[in-house]
Short mmCIF file of C-alpha atoms in Angstrom, two decimals:
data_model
loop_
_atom_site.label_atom_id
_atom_site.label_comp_id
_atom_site.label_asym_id
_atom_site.label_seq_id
_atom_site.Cartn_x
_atom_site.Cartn_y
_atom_site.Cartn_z
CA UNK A 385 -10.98 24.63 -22.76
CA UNK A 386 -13.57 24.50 -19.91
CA UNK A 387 -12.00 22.48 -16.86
CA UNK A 388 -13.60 19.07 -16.15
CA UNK A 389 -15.98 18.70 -13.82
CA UNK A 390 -14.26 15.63 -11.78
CA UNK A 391 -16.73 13.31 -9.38
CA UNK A 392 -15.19 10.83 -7.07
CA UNK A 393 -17.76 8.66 -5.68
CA UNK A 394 -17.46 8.15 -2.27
CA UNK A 395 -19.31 5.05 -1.12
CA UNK A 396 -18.07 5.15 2.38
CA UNK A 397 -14.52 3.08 1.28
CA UNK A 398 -11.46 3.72 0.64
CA UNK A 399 -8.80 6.28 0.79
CA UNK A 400 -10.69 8.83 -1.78
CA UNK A 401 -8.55 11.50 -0.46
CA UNK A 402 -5.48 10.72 -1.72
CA UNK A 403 -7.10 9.92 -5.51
CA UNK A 404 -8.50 13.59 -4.98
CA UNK A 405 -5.13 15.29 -3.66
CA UNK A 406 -3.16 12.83 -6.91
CA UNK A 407 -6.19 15.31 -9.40
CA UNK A 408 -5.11 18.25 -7.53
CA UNK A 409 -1.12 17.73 -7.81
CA UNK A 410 -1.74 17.31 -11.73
CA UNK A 411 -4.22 20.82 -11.97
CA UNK A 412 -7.15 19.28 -11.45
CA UNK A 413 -10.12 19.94 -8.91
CA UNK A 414 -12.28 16.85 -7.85
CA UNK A 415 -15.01 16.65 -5.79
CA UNK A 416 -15.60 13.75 -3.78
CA UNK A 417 -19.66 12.77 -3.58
CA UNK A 418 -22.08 10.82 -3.62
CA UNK A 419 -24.91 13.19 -4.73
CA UNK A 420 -25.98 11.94 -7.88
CA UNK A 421 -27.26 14.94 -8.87
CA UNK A 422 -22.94 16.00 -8.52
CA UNK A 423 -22.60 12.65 -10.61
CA UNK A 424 -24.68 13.70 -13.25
CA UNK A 425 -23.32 17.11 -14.12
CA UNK A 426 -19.91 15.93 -13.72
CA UNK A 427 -18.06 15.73 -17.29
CA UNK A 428 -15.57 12.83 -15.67
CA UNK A 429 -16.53 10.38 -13.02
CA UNK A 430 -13.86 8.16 -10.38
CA UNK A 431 -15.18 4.63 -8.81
CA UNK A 432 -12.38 4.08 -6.15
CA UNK A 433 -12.44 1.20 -4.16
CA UNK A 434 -10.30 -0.69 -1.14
CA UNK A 435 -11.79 -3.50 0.67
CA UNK A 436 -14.01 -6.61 -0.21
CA UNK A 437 -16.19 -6.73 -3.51
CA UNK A 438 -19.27 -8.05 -1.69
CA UNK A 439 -18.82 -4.91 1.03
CA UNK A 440 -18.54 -2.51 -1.64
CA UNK A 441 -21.72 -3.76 -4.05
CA UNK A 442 -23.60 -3.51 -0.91
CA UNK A 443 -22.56 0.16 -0.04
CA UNK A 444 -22.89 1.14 -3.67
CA UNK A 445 -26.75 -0.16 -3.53
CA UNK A 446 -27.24 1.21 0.24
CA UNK A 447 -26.28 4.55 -1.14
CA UNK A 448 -27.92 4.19 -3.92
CA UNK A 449 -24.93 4.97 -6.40
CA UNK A 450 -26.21 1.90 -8.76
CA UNK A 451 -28.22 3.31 -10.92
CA UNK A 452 -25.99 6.84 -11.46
CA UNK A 453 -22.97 4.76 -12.25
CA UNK A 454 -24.81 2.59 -14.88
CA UNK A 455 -26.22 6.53 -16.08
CA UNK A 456 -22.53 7.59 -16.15
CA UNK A 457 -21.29 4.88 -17.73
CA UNK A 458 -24.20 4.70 -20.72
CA UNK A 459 -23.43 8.53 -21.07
CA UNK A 460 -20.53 7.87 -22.62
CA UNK A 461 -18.47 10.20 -20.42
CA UNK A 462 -14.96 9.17 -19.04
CA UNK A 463 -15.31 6.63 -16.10
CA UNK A 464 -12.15 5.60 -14.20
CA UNK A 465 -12.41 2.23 -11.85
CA UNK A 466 -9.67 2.29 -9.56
CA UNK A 467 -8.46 -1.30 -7.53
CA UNK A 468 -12.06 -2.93 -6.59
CA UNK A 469 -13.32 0.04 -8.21
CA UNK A 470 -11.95 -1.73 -11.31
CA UNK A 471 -13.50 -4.91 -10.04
CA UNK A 472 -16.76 -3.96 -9.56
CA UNK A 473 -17.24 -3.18 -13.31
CA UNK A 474 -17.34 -7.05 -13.86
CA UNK A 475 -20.79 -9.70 -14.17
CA UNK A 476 -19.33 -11.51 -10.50
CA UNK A 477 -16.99 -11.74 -8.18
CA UNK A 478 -15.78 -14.77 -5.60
CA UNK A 479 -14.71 -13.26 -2.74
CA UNK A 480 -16.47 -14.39 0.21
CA UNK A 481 -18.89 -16.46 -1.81
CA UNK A 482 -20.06 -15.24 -5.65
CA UNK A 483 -21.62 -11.98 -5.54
CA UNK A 484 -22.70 -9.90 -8.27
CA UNK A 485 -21.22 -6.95 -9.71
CA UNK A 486 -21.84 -3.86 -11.97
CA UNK A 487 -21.78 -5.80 -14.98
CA UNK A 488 -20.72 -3.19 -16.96
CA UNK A 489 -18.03 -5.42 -18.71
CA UNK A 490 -18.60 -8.97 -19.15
CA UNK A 491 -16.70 -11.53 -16.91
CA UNK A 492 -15.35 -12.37 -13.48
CA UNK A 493 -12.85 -11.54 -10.53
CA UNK A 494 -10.97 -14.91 -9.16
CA UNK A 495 -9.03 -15.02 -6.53
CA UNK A 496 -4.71 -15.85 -6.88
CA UNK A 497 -4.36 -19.42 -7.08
CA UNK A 498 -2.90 -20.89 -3.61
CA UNK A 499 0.76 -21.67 -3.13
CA UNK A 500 2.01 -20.44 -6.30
CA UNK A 501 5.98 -20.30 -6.61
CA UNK A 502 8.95 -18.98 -8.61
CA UNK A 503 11.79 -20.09 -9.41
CA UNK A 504 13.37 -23.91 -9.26
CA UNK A 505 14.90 -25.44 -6.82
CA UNK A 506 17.16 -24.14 -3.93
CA UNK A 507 15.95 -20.63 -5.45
CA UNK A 508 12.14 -21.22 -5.33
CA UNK A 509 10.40 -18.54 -3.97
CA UNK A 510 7.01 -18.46 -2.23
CA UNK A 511 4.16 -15.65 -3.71
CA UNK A 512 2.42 -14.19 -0.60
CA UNK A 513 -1.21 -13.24 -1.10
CA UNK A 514 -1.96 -10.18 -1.23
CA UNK A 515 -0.04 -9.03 -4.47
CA UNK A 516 1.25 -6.29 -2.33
CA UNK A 517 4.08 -3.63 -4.09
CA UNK A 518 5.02 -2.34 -6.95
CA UNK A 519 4.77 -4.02 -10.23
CA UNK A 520 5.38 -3.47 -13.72
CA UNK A 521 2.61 -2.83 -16.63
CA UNK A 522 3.20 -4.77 -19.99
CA UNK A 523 0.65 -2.42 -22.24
CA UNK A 524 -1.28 -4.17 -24.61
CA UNK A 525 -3.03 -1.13 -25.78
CA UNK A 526 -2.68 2.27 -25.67
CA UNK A 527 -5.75 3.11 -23.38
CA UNK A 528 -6.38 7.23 -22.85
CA UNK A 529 -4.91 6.69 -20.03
CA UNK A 530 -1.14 5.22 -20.69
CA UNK A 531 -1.08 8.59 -22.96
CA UNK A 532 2.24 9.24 -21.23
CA UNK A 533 3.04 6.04 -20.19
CA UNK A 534 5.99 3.87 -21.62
CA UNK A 535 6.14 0.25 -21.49
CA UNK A 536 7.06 -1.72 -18.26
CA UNK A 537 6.09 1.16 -16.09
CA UNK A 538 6.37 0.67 -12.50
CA UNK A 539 3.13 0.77 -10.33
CA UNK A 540 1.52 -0.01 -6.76
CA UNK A 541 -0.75 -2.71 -6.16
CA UNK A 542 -2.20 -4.30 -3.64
CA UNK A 543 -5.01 -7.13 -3.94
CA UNK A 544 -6.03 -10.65 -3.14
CA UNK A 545 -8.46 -10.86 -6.39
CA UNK A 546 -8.42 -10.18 -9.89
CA UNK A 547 -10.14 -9.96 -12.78
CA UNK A 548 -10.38 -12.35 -15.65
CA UNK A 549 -12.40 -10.24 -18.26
CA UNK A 550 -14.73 -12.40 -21.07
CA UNK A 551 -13.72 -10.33 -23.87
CA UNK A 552 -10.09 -10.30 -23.80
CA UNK A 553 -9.98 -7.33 -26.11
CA UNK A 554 -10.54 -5.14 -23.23
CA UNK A 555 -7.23 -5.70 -21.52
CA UNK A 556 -4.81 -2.90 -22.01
CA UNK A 557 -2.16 -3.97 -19.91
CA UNK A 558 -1.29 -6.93 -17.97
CA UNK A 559 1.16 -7.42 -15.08
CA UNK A 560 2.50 -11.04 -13.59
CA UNK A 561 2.81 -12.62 -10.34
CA UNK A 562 2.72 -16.32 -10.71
CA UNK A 563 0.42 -15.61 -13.40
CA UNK A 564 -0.66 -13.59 -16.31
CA UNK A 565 -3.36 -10.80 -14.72
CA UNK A 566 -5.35 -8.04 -15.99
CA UNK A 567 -4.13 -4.88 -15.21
CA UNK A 568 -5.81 -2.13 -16.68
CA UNK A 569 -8.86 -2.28 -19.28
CA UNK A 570 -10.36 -0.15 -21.60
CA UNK A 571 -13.61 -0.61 -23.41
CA UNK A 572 -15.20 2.78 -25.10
CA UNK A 573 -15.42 5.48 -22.24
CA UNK A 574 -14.47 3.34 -19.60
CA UNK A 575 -10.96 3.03 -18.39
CA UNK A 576 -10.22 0.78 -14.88
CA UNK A 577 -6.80 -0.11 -13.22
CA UNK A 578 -6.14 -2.81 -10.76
CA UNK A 579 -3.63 -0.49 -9.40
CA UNK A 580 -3.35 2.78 -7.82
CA UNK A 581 -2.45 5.26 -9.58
CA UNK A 582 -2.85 7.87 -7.04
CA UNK A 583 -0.27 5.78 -5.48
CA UNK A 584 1.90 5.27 -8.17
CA UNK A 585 4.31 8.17 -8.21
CA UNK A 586 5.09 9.96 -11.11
CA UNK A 587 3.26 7.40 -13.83
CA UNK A 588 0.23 7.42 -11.79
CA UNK A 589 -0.24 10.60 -11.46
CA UNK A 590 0.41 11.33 -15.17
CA UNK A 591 -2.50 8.70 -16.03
CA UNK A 592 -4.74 10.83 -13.64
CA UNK A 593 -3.50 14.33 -15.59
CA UNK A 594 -4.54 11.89 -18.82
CA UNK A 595 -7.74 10.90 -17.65
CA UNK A 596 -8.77 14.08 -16.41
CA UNK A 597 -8.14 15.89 -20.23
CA UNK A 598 -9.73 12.33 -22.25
CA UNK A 599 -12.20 14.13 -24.14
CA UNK A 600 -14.27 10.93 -25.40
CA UNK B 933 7.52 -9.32 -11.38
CA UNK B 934 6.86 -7.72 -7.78
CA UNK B 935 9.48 -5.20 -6.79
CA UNK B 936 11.16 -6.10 -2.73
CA UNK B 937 10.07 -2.37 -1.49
CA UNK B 938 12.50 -0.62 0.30
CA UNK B 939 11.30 2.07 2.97
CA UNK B 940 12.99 4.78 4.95
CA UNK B 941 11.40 5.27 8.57
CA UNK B 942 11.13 8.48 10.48
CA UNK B 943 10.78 9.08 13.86
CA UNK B 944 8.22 11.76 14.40
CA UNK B 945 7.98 13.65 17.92
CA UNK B 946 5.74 16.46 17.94
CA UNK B 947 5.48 17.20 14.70
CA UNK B 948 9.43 16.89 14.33
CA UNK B 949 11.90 14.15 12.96
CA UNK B 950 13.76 13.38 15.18
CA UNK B 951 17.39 14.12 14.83
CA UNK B 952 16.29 15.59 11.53
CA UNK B 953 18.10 14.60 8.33
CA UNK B 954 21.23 15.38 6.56
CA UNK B 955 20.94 13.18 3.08
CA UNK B 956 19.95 16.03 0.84
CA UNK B 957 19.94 19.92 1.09
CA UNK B 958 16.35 20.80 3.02
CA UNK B 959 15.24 24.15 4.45
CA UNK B 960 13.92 22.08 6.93
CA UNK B 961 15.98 19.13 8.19
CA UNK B 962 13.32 18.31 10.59
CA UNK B 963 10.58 18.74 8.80
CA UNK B 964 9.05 15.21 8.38
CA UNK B 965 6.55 16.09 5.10
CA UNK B 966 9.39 17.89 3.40
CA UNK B 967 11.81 14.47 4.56
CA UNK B 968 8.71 12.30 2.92
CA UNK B 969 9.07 14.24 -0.34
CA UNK B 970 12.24 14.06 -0.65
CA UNK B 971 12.51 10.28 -0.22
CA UNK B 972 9.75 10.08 -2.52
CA UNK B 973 11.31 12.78 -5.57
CA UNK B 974 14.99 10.21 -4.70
CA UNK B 975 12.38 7.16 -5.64
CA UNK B 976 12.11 5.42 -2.28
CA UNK B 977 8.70 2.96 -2.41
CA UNK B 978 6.78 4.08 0.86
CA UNK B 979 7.49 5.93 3.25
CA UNK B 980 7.00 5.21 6.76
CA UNK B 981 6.15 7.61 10.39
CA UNK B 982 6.66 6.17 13.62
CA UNK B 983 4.73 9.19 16.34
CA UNK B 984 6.67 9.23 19.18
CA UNK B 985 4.64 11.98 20.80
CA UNK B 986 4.06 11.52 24.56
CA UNK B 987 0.84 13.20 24.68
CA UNK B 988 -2.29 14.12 23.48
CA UNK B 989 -0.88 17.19 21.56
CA UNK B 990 1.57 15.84 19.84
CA UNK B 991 -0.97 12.93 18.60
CA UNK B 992 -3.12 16.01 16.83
CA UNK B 993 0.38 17.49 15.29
CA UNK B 994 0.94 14.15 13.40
CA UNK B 995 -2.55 14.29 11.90
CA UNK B 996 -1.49 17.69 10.17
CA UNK B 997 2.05 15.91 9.13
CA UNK B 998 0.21 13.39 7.56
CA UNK B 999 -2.43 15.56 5.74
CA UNK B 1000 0.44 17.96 4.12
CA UNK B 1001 2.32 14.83 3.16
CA UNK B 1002 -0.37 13.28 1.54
CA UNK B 1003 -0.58 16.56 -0.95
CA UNK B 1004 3.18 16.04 -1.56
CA UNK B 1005 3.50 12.47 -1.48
CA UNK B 1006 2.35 9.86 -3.85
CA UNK B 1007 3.74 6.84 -2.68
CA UNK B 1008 2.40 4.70 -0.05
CA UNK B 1009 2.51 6.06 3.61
CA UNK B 1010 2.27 4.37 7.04
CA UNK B 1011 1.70 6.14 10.34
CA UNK B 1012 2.26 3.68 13.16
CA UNK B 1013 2.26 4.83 16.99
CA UNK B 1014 -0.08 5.43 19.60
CA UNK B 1015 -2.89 3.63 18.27
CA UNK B 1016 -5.33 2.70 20.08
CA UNK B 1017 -8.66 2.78 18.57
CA UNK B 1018 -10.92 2.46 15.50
CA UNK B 1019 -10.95 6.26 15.74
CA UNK B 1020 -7.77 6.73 15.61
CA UNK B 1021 -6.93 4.72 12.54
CA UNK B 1022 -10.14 6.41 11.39
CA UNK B 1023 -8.38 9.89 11.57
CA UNK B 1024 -4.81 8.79 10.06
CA UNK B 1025 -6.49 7.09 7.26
CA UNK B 1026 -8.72 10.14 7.05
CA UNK B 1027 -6.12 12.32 7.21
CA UNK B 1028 -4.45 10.45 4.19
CA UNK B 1029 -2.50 7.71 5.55
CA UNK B 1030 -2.78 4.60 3.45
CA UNK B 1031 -1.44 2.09 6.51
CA UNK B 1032 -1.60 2.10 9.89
CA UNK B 1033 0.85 0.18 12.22
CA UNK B 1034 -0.67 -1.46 15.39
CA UNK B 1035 1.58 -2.58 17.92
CA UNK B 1036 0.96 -2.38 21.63
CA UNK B 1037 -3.10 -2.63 21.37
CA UNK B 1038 -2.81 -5.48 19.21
CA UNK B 1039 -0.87 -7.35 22.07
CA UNK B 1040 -3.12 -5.71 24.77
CA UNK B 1041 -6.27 -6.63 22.69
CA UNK B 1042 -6.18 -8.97 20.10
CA UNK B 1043 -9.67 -8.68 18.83
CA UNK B 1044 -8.85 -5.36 18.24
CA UNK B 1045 -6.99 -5.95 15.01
CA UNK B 1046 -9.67 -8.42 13.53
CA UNK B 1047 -12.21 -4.85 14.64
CA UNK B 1048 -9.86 -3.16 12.43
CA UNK B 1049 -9.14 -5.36 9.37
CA UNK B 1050 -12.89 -5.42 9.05
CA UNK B 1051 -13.62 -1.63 9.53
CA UNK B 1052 -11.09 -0.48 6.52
CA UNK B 1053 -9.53 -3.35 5.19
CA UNK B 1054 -6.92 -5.77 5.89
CA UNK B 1055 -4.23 -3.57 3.29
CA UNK B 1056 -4.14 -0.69 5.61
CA UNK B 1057 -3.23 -3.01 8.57
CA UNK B 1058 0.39 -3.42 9.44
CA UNK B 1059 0.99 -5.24 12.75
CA UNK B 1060 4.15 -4.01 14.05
CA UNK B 1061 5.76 -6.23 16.26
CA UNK B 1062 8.82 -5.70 18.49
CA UNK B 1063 11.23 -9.61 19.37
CA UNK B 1064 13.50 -10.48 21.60
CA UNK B 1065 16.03 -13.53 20.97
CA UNK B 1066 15.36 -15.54 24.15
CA UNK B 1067 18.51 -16.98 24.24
CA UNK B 1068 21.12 -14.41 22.52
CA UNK B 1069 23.14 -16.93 21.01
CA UNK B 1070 20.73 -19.42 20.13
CA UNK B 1071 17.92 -18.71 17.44
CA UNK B 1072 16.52 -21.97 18.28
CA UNK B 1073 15.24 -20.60 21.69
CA UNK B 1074 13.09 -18.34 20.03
CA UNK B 1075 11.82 -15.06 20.24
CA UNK B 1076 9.47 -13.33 22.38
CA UNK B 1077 7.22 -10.45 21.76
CA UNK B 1078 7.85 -6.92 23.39
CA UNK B 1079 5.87 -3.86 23.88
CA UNK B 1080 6.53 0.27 25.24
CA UNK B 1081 9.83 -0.01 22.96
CA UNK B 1082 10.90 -2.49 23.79
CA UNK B 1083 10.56 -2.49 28.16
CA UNK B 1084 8.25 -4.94 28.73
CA UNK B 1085 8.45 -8.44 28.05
CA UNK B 1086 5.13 -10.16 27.23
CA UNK B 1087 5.45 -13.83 27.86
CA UNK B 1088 4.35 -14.58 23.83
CA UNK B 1089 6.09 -16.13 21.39
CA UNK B 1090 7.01 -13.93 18.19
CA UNK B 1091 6.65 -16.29 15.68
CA UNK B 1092 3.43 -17.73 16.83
CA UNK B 1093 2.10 -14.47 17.21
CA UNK B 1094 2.99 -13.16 13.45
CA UNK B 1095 0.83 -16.43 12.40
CA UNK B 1096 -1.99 -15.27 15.12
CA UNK B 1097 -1.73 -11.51 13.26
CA UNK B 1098 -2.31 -12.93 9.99
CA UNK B 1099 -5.54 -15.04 11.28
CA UNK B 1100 -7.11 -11.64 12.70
CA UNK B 1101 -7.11 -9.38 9.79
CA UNK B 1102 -3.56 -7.83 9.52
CA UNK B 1103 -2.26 -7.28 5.96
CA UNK B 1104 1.28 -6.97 6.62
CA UNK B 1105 3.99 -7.59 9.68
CA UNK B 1106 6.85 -5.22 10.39
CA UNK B 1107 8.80 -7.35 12.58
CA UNK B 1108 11.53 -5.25 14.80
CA UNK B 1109 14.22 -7.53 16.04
CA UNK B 1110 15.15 -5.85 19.59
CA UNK B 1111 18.48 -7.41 20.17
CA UNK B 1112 19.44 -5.75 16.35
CA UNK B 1113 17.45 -2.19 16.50
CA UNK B 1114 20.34 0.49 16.84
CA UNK B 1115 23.65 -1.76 16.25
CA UNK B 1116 24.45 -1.34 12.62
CA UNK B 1117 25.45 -5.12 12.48
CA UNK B 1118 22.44 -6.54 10.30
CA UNK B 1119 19.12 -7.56 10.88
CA UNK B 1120 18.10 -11.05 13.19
CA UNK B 1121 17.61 -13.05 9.62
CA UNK B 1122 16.72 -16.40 11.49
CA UNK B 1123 13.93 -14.24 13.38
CA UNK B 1124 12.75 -12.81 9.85
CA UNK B 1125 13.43 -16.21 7.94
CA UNK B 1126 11.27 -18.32 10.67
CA UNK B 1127 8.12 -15.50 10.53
CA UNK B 1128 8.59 -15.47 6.63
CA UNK B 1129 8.00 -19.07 6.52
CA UNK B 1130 4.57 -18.94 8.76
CA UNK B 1131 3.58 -16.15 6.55
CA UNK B 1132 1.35 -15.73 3.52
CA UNK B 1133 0.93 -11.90 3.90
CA UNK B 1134 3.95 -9.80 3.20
CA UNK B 1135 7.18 -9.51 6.15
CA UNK B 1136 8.76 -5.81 6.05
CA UNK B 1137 12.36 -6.25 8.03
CA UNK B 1138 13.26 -3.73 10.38
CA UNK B 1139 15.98 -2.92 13.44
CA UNK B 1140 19.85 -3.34 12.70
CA UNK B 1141 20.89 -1.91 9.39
CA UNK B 1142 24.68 -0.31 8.81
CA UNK B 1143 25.27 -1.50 5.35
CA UNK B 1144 23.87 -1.98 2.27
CA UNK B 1145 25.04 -6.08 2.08
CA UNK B 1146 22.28 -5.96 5.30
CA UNK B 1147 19.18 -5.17 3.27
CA UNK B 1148 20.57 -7.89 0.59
CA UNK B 1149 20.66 -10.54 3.29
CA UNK B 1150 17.26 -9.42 5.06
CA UNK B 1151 15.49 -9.91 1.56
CA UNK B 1152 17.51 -13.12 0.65
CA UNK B 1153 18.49 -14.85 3.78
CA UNK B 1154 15.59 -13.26 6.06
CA UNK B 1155 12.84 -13.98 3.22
CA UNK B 1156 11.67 -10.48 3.79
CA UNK B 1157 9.18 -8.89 1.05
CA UNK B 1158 10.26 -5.60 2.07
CA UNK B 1159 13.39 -3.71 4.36
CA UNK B 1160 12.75 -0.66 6.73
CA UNK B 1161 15.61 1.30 7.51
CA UNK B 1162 15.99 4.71 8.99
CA UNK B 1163 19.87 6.13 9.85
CA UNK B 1164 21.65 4.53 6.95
CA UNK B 1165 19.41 6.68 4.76
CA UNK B 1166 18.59 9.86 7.21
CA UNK B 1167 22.26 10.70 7.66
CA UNK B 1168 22.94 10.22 3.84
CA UNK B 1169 25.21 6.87 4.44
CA UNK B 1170 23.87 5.58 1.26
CA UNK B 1171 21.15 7.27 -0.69
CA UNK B 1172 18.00 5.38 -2.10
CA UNK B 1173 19.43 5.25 -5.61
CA UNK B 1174 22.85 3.56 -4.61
CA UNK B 1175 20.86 1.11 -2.01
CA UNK B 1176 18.39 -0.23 -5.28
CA UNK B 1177 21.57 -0.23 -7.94
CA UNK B 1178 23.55 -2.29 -5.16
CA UNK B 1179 20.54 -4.78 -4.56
CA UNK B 1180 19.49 -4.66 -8.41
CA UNK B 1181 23.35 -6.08 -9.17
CA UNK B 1182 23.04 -8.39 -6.70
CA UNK B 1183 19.70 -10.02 -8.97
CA UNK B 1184 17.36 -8.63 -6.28
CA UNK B 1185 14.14 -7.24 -8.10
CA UNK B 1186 13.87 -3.24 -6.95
CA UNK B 1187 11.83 -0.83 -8.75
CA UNK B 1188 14.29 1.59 -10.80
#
């Protein structure tokens, strides 16, 4: 088997490095770019993503990485959202005001409702905002990526926002905090996680080693 | 349900733990990226580096800590120490840091941390802040805010300022109570309880742990999301796996 050809688009956010070091620790080489030319002859591609929606559409255009990633995705090769990078696949997002997204799938990223609680009484508990830890998956399908995965894995998140996708037979896993929440989806050759895997220890980096050998 | 995350803190001089470790057979007890793995591979949930470094040097040496770590390490890491800059958050987070702790320039420049929430994002901003019980024996005094470990007094109240943190930008708050740091007899829990309460972004606890019932009562009676401790885990006092059975039978949600 021919290695993949790993892109990780680098649109002037986030921590890319790490998602690149989490490929290497599995086997894998990834380049981080944002050469579309790289894009296109890459056999997997990576959106990452840390910061505000709005921030990161607008980098995306400025670089012009639109119009590869829409390429990419209509290729039909494996494409991995990561955090926002997950986000931006959607038709909007509210952060800051609606702004528009990708598109790619059909719906929208809300915000965590204010003051939400757990618990009753003397044991109530505020939720702080951002969802900031670790977390655990319930899988609702078994997406290329949860390959290895078993259910009620453990993984880190951290964000304000998520996403609430139209066609709820995306979802393939969902997590909770004060409410029910995407947490990873799948639709044909596109996989996205709220969370990080490259920061998700052992069962992140496992999805990674899956994602890297999805042959799809 | 979100895990409470518990993280061991090292002190990093040079390019060297201080004291070094003894919790687990290294070839290097002083090697801070082998210390990181290690706490990662026993299933701690971040991993935090306080630079100590006096000068210039030494800043550069923790720049090459934290790029080997980051190939060993797949957990969350924080650098906090010396910084001073956009730049220099620029090169940890570079480098492969995914937090940086501001402490002193945050009190010496406010603006600074809104500068810095905005560059990279408020998630990779931890404001660390060092308090002081004004009155010893009375919590209802208050606390006020120290800087240069802990030397210099600063005329601002703690809790206030947490609240003023969260306003400019700053994702998290690792609150060090200085009367507690270094005694072994439990964190301040009315400091962490009264900045939990102002708080909508996540509290780490920090300064005073000697036994395992302390992290309980940071996370229960101190509100805290999360509990920083450094000896009781360096010197192999309780490993990570006893500390998250202990808390887990207690009913405290820890990621197994």
């Amino acid at each position: 088997m021919t290695p993949p050809r790993i892109a990780i688009i680098d649109y002037g956010r986030g921590n890319l490095r790490s998602v690149q070091k989490g490929f290497g620790k599995v086997g894998y080489e990834a380049r981080v770019t944002r050469d579309p030319d790289v894009i296109a002859d890459a056999t997997h591609v990576v959106l990452p993503g840390v910061g505000a929606f709005a921030d990161c559409m607008a980098n995306l255009e400025d670089f012009g990485l639109i119009g590869p990633i829409h390429s990419t995705v209509e290729s039909g090769k494996p494409f991995l959202g990561i955090c926002v990078g997950m986000q931006l696949l959607f038709t909007e997002g509210e952060e800051f005001g609606t702004h528009k997204g990708l598109d790619i799938l059909p719906g929208r990223v809300v915000a965590f409702p204010q003051g939400m609680t757990v618990g009753e009484g003397e044991h109530v508990e505020r939720l702080k905002v951002p969802h900031m830890g670790w977390n655990r998956l319930h899988v609702t399908r078994q997406s290329p990526l949860f390959r290895d995965i078993h259910e009620g894995e453990w993984c880190y998140f951290v964000h304000s926002y998520h996403a609430v996708p139209e066609d709820l037979s995306v979802v393939a896993a969902t997590s909770q905090y004060g409410v029910l929440f995407t947490a990873s989806v799948w639709n044909d050759n596109v996989v996205a996680t709220q969370f990080h895997p490259e920061k998700s220890d052992k069962a992140g980096l496992s999805m990674l080693k899956a994602f890297a050998e999805w042959q799809c | 349900m979100l895990a409470r995350r518990i993280i061991p803190c090292l002190d990093v001089k040079d390019g060297r733990v201080v004291k070094g470790v003894s919790f687990v057979d290294l070839v290097d007890a002083g090697d801070p990226v082998q210390i990181a793995a290690a706490y990662d591979e026993a299933g701690a949930d971040e991993v935090t580096f306080l630079d100590i470094a006096a000068s210039h040097e030494g800043r550069d040496t923790i720049l090459d800590v934290v790029r080997h770590t980051a190939e060993q390490v797949f957990i969350p890491l924080t650098v906090g120490g010396g910084v001073r800059e956009v730049a220099d958050i620029r090169r940890l987070l570079q480098a492969g840091a995914d937090k940086v702790g501001i402490n002193t320039a945050a009190v010496e420049n406010p603006e600074f941390v809104r500068e810095a929430s905005r560059a990279f994002g408020s998630q990779c901003i931890v404001v660390a802040v060092d308090a002081k019980r004004r009155n010893p024996e009375n919590p209802a005094d208050g606390w006020e805010v120290y800087t240069h470990g802990g030397r210099k007094a600063r005329g601002i109240d703690a809790i206030e300022w947490v609240q003023r943190m969260e306003a400019m930008g700053a994702g998290e708050i690792l609150l060090t109570s200085m009367d507690q740091d270094g005694q072994k007899t439990g964190y301040d829990n009315a400091l962490n309880r009264a900045a939990s309460n102002v708080l909508s972004i996540p509290l780490i606890a920090s300064g005073g742990v000697g036994e395992l019932s302390h992290l309980y009562d940071g996370l229960v009676d101190g509100a805290a999301d999360a509990v920083l401790a450094a000896s009781i885990f360096h010197f192999g006092t309780f490993t990570i796996a006893e500390t998250k059975e202990y808390l887990a039978g207690r009913g405290v949600r820890v990621r197994t």
